[in-house]
Coordinates of C-alpha atoms in Angstrom, one line a residue:
M1 CA 117.8 9.5 166.5
A2 CA 117.2 9.9 162.8
N3 CA 115.1 6.8 162.7
N4 CA 113.0 8.0 165.6
S5 CA 112.6 11.3 163.9
N6 CA 111.4 9.7 160.7
L7 CA 108.9 7.5 162.7
S8 CA 107.6 10.5 164.4
K9 CA 107.1 12.3 161.1
R10 CA 105.3 9.3 159.6
A11 CA 103.1 9.0 162.7
A12 CA 102.3 12.7 162.5
L13 CA 101.5 12.5 158.8
R14 CA 99.3 9.5 159.5
R15 CA 97.4 11.4 162.2
Q16 CA 97.0 14.4 160.0
Q17 CA 95.7 12.2 157.2
E18 CA 93.3 10.5 159.6
L19 CA 92.2 13.9 160.9
E20 CA 91.6 15.2 157.4
E21 CA 89.6 12.1 156.6
R22 CA 87.5 12.5 159.7
Q23 CA 86.9 16.1 158.8
A24 CA 86.0 15.2 155.3
R25 CA 83.6 12.5 156.6
Q26 CA 82.1 15.1 159.0
K27 CA 81.6 17.6 156.2
R28 CA 79.9 14.9 154.1
M29 CA 77.7 13.9 156.9
M30 CA 77.0 17.5 157.7
G31 CA 76.1 18.1 154.1
I32 CA 73.8 15.1 154.1
G33 CA 72.3 16.2 157.3
L34 CA 71.7 19.7 156.0
G35 CA 70.2 18.3 152.9
V36 CA 67.9 16.1 154.9
L37 CA 66.9 19.1 157.1
A38 CA 66.3 21.1 154.0
I39 CA 64.0 18.4 152.6
I40 CA 62.2 18.2 155.9
A41 CA 61.9 21.9 156.0
V42 CA 60.4 22.0 152.5
A43 CA 58.1 19.2 153.4
I44 CA 56.9 21.0 156.5
V45 CA 56.3 24.2 154.5
A46 CA 54.5 22.2 151.8
I47 CA 52.2 20.5 154.5
V48 CA 51.5 23.9 156.1
L49 CA 50.7 25.5 152.7
T50 CA 48.5 22.5 151.8
Q51 CA 46.6 22.9 155.0
V52 CA 46.2 26.6 154.5
V53 CA 45.2 26.2 150.9
G54 CA 42.9 23.2 151.8
R55 CA 41.0 25.5 154.2
N56 CA 40.5 28.0 151.4
S57 CA 40.1 26.0 148.2
N58 CA 37.9 23.1 147.0
V59 CA 35.3 24.4 149.4
A60 CA 33.2 26.2 146.8
T61 CA 29.7 25.3 145.9
P62 CA 27.9 25.6 142.6
P63 CA 25.4 28.5 142.3
N64 CA 22.4 26.1 142.3
A65 CA 23.7 23.8 145.0
T66 CA 21.0 22.6 147.4
E67 CA 21.2 21.9 151.2
G68 CA 21.2 18.2 150.3
H69 CA 24.4 18.7 148.3
G70 CA 22.7 18.3 144.9
I71 CA 22.4 20.7 142.0
Q72 CA 18.9 22.0 141.4
L73 CA 17.5 22.1 137.8
V74 CA 16.5 25.7 137.2
S75 CA 13.3 26.4 135.4
Q76 CA 13.7 28.1 132.1
D77 CA 10.1 29.1 131.9
T78 CA 7.6 29.1 134.8
K79 CA 8.8 29.3 138.4
P80 CA 7.0 27.0 140.8
S81 CA 4.2 28.8 142.7
G82 CA 3.5 27.5 146.2
E83 CA 4.6 24.1 147.4
V84 CA 5.3 21.5 144.7
P85 CA 6.7 18.0 144.8
H86 CA 10.5 17.9 145.1
L87 CA 12.2 15.1 143.1
V88 CA 15.7 14.0 144.1
I89 CA 17.7 12.0 141.5
Y90 CA 20.8 10.0 142.4
E91 CA 23.0 9.0 139.5
D92 CA 26.6 8.2 138.3
Y93 CA 27.8 9.6 135.0
Q94 CA 29.2 6.2 134.0
C95 CA 26.1 4.2 135.1
P96 CA 24.4 2.6 132.0
G97 CA 21.1 2.5 133.7
C98 CA 21.4 6.3 134.5
K99 CA 22.0 7.0 130.8
S100 CA 18.9 4.9 129.8
R101 CA 16.8 6.7 132.4
E102 CA 18.1 10.1 131.3
Q103 CA 17.4 9.4 127.6
E104 CA 13.9 8.1 128.2
Y105 CA 12.7 10.4 131.0
G106 CA 15.1 13.4 131.0
S107 CA 13.1 15.6 128.7
V108 CA 10.0 14.8 130.7
V109 CA 11.6 15.8 133.9
T110 CA 12.9 19.1 132.5
Q111 CA 9.4 19.7 131.0
L112 CA 7.8 19.4 134.5
V113 CA 10.5 21.7 135.9
D114 CA 9.9 24.3 133.2
E115 CA 6.2 24.2 133.8
G116 CA 6.7 24.9 137.5
R117 CA 5.0 21.6 138.5
I118 CA 8.0 20.1 140.3
T119 CA 11.4 21.0 141.6
V120 CA 14.4 18.7 140.9
E121 CA 17.9 18.3 142.3
I122 CA 20.5 15.9 141.1
R123 CA 23.0 14.3 143.5
T124 CA 25.9 12.7 141.8
A125 CA 27.7 9.6 142.9
Y126 CA 31.0 8.3 141.6
F127 CA 31.3 4.7 142.9
L128 CA 32.0 3.6 139.3
D129 CA 35.4 5.3 139.5
S130 CA 36.6 1.8 140.4
V131 CA 35.9 0.3 137.0
N132 CA 38.0 2.7 134.9
R133 CA 40.9 1.6 132.8
D134 CA 42.9 2.8 129.7
G135 CA 44.2 5.8 131.7
N136 CA 40.9 7.5 132.3
A137 CA 40.9 7.1 136.0
K138 CA 38.2 8.5 138.3
S139 CA 36.0 9.3 135.3
S140 CA 32.8 9.5 137.4
S141 CA 34.2 12.0 139.9
R142 CA 35.8 14.1 137.2
A143 CA 32.5 14.2 135.3
A144 CA 30.8 15.3 138.5
L145 CA 33.4 18.1 138.9
A146 CA 32.9 19.2 135.3
A147 CA 29.1 19.2 135.7
A148 CA 29.4 21.4 138.8
A149 CA 31.7 23.7 136.9
A150 CA 29.1 23.9 134.1
D151 CA 26.5 25.0 136.6
A152 CA 28.8 27.9 137.5
V153 CA 28.6 29.2 134.0
G154 CA 24.9 28.5 133.6
K155 CA 25.1 25.4 131.5
Y156 CA 24.4 22.6 133.9
R157 CA 21.3 21.2 132.3
E158 CA 23.0 21.1 128.8
Y159 CA 26.3 19.7 130.1
H160 CA 24.5 17.0 132.1
K161 CA 22.7 15.8 129.0
V162 CA 25.8 15.9 126.8
V163 CA 27.8 13.7 129.2
F164 CA 25.1 11.0 129.2
D165 CA 24.7 11.2 125.5
N166 CA 28.4 10.5 125.1
Q167 CA 28.7 7.9 127.8
P168 CA 31.2 5.2 126.7
N169 CA 31.1 1.5 127.4
E170 CA 31.4 0.9 131.1
G171 CA 35.0 1.0 132.2
A172 CA 36.3 3.0 129.3
G173 CA 35.8 6.3 131.0
F174 CA 36.0 10.0 130.0
S175 CA 39.2 11.8 129.0
D176 CA 40.0 15.2 130.3
E177 CA 39.9 16.4 126.7
Q178 CA 36.3 15.2 126.4
L179 CA 35.2 16.7 129.7
R180 CA 36.9 20.1 129.5
V181 CA 36.8 20.7 125.7
D182 CA 34.5 18.5 123.6
F183 CA 31.5 18.2 126.0
A184 CA 31.8 21.9 126.9
A185 CA 31.6 22.8 123.2
Q186 CA 28.6 20.6 122.7
A187 CA 26.9 22.2 125.8
G188 CA 27.4 25.6 124.3
I189 CA 30.1 26.8 126.7
T190 CA 32.3 29.3 124.8
G191 CA 34.4 32.4 125.3
E192 CA 35.0 33.7 128.8
A193 CA 32.5 31.1 130.1
L194 CA 34.7 28.4 128.7
T195 CA 37.8 29.8 130.3
E196 CA 36.1 30.0 133.7
F197 CA 34.6 26.5 133.3
Q198 CA 38.0 25.0 132.4
K199 CA 39.7 26.8 135.3
L200 CA 37.1 25.5 137.8
Y201 CA 37.6 22.0 136.4
D202 CA 41.4 22.1 136.4
D203 CA 41.5 23.5 140.0
K204 CA 39.0 20.9 141.2
A205 CA 37.1 23.8 142.7
Y206 CA 34.0 21.7 143.6
A207 CA 35.8 18.6 144.9
N208 CA 34.5 19.1 148.4
F209 CA 30.9 19.6 147.1
A210 CA 31.2 16.5 144.9
E211 CA 32.3 14.4 147.9
K212 CA 29.4 15.6 150.0
S213 CA 27.0 14.9 147.1
Y214 CA 28.3 11.3 146.9
K215 CA 28.1 10.8 150.7
A216 CA 24.5 12.0 150.6
M217 CA 23.7 8.8 148.7
S218 CA 24.7 6.5 151.5
E219 CA 23.4 8.9 154.2
N220 CA 20.0 8.6 152.7
G221 CA 20.1 4.8 152.4
I222 CA 20.4 4.8 148.6
T223 CA 22.3 1.7 147.4
Q224 CA 22.1 2.0 143.6
T225 CA 21.8 4.3 140.7
P226 CA 19.6 5.6 139.2
T227 CA 17.3 6.2 142.1
F228 CA 14.5 8.8 142.1
T229 CA 13.0 9.8 145.4
V230 CA 10.1 12.0 146.6
D231 CA 10.2 12.9 150.3
G232 CA 12.7 10.1 150.8
K233 CA 10.5 7.5 149.2
E234 CA 11.7 5.7 146.1
L235 CA 9.8 6.3 142.8
K236 CA 9.4 3.0 141.1
F237 CA 9.5 3.0 137.3
Y238 CA 9.2 -0.8 136.8
D239 CA 7.5 -3.7 138.4
E240 CA 10.0 -6.5 138.5
A241 CA 7.5 -9.1 139.6
A242 CA 4.9 -8.3 136.9
K243 CA 7.5 -7.3 134.4
S244 CA 5.6 -4.2 133.6
V245 CA 6.4 -0.4 133.2
L246 CA 4.8 1.6 135.9
I247 CA 5.6 5.1 134.5
E248 CA 5.3 6.0 130.9
P249 CA 7.8 8.6 129.5
T250 CA 5.2 11.3 129.5
A251 CA 4.8 14.4 131.6
E252 CA 1.3 13.3 132.9
S253 CA 2.4 9.8 133.7
L254 CA 5.4 10.9 135.6
M255 CA 3.5 13.7 137.4
E256 CA 0.8 11.3 138.5
A257 CA 3.3 8.9 139.9
I258 CA 5.2 11.7 141.8
E259 CA 2.0 13.0 143.3
K260 CA 0.8 9.6 144.3
L261 CA 4.1 8.8 146.0
K262 CA 4.1 12.2 147.8
N263 CA 0.6 11.7 149.2
S264 CA 1.2 8.0 150.2

């Protein structure tokens, strides 16, 4: 009887140990399950918040945004009276050709704007994001966001010029420090305006606008930068076949070409 009693005790102890082990496993599994549920819950909340925020942020437009998703150059002198030609410029801040065109004709374009003889909007592409290296990813799109933020503080024209003046070799890109600090200083953005500019840049406030501006390029059949158009027709600066310049970097030469294209 004693042996049977001992066997029964050992069996009971074994069953208790097995029960405790099962309970421990269940607790561990429950803990893991609750942890997974918690992660899922956090993820769901994050998705919902992202959707809510997404509906209310990154949807702003710069003060001088156009219906065509460009930014209009504002005259600093004479406002246009009556109907004047409207010039649309497509460019990428990392495009070497855009830099050359800006440096050669930029002051002429702004002169005609200030004289009230034309209106101008700039639509920015960022297809050259794909060439960036050395940690400065998406430099073209970040420059577009920064330029839009500069428009919000009344310094678009100045900032636009500064970015092209400081364009690096293709592929090197712009750093955030350059875009939000160095170029802002060179463009004359200071004080409260600088604080606002940097917040708009950091928050990517104009991301949706920049994307629409880029899409406007393909939607209008534009395949390269820089491209200048008047009423949807491309303004040619150079005759490839004749190897000759068609428009001199003077106000009169550019104005004559614009009017000729508009009336063609």
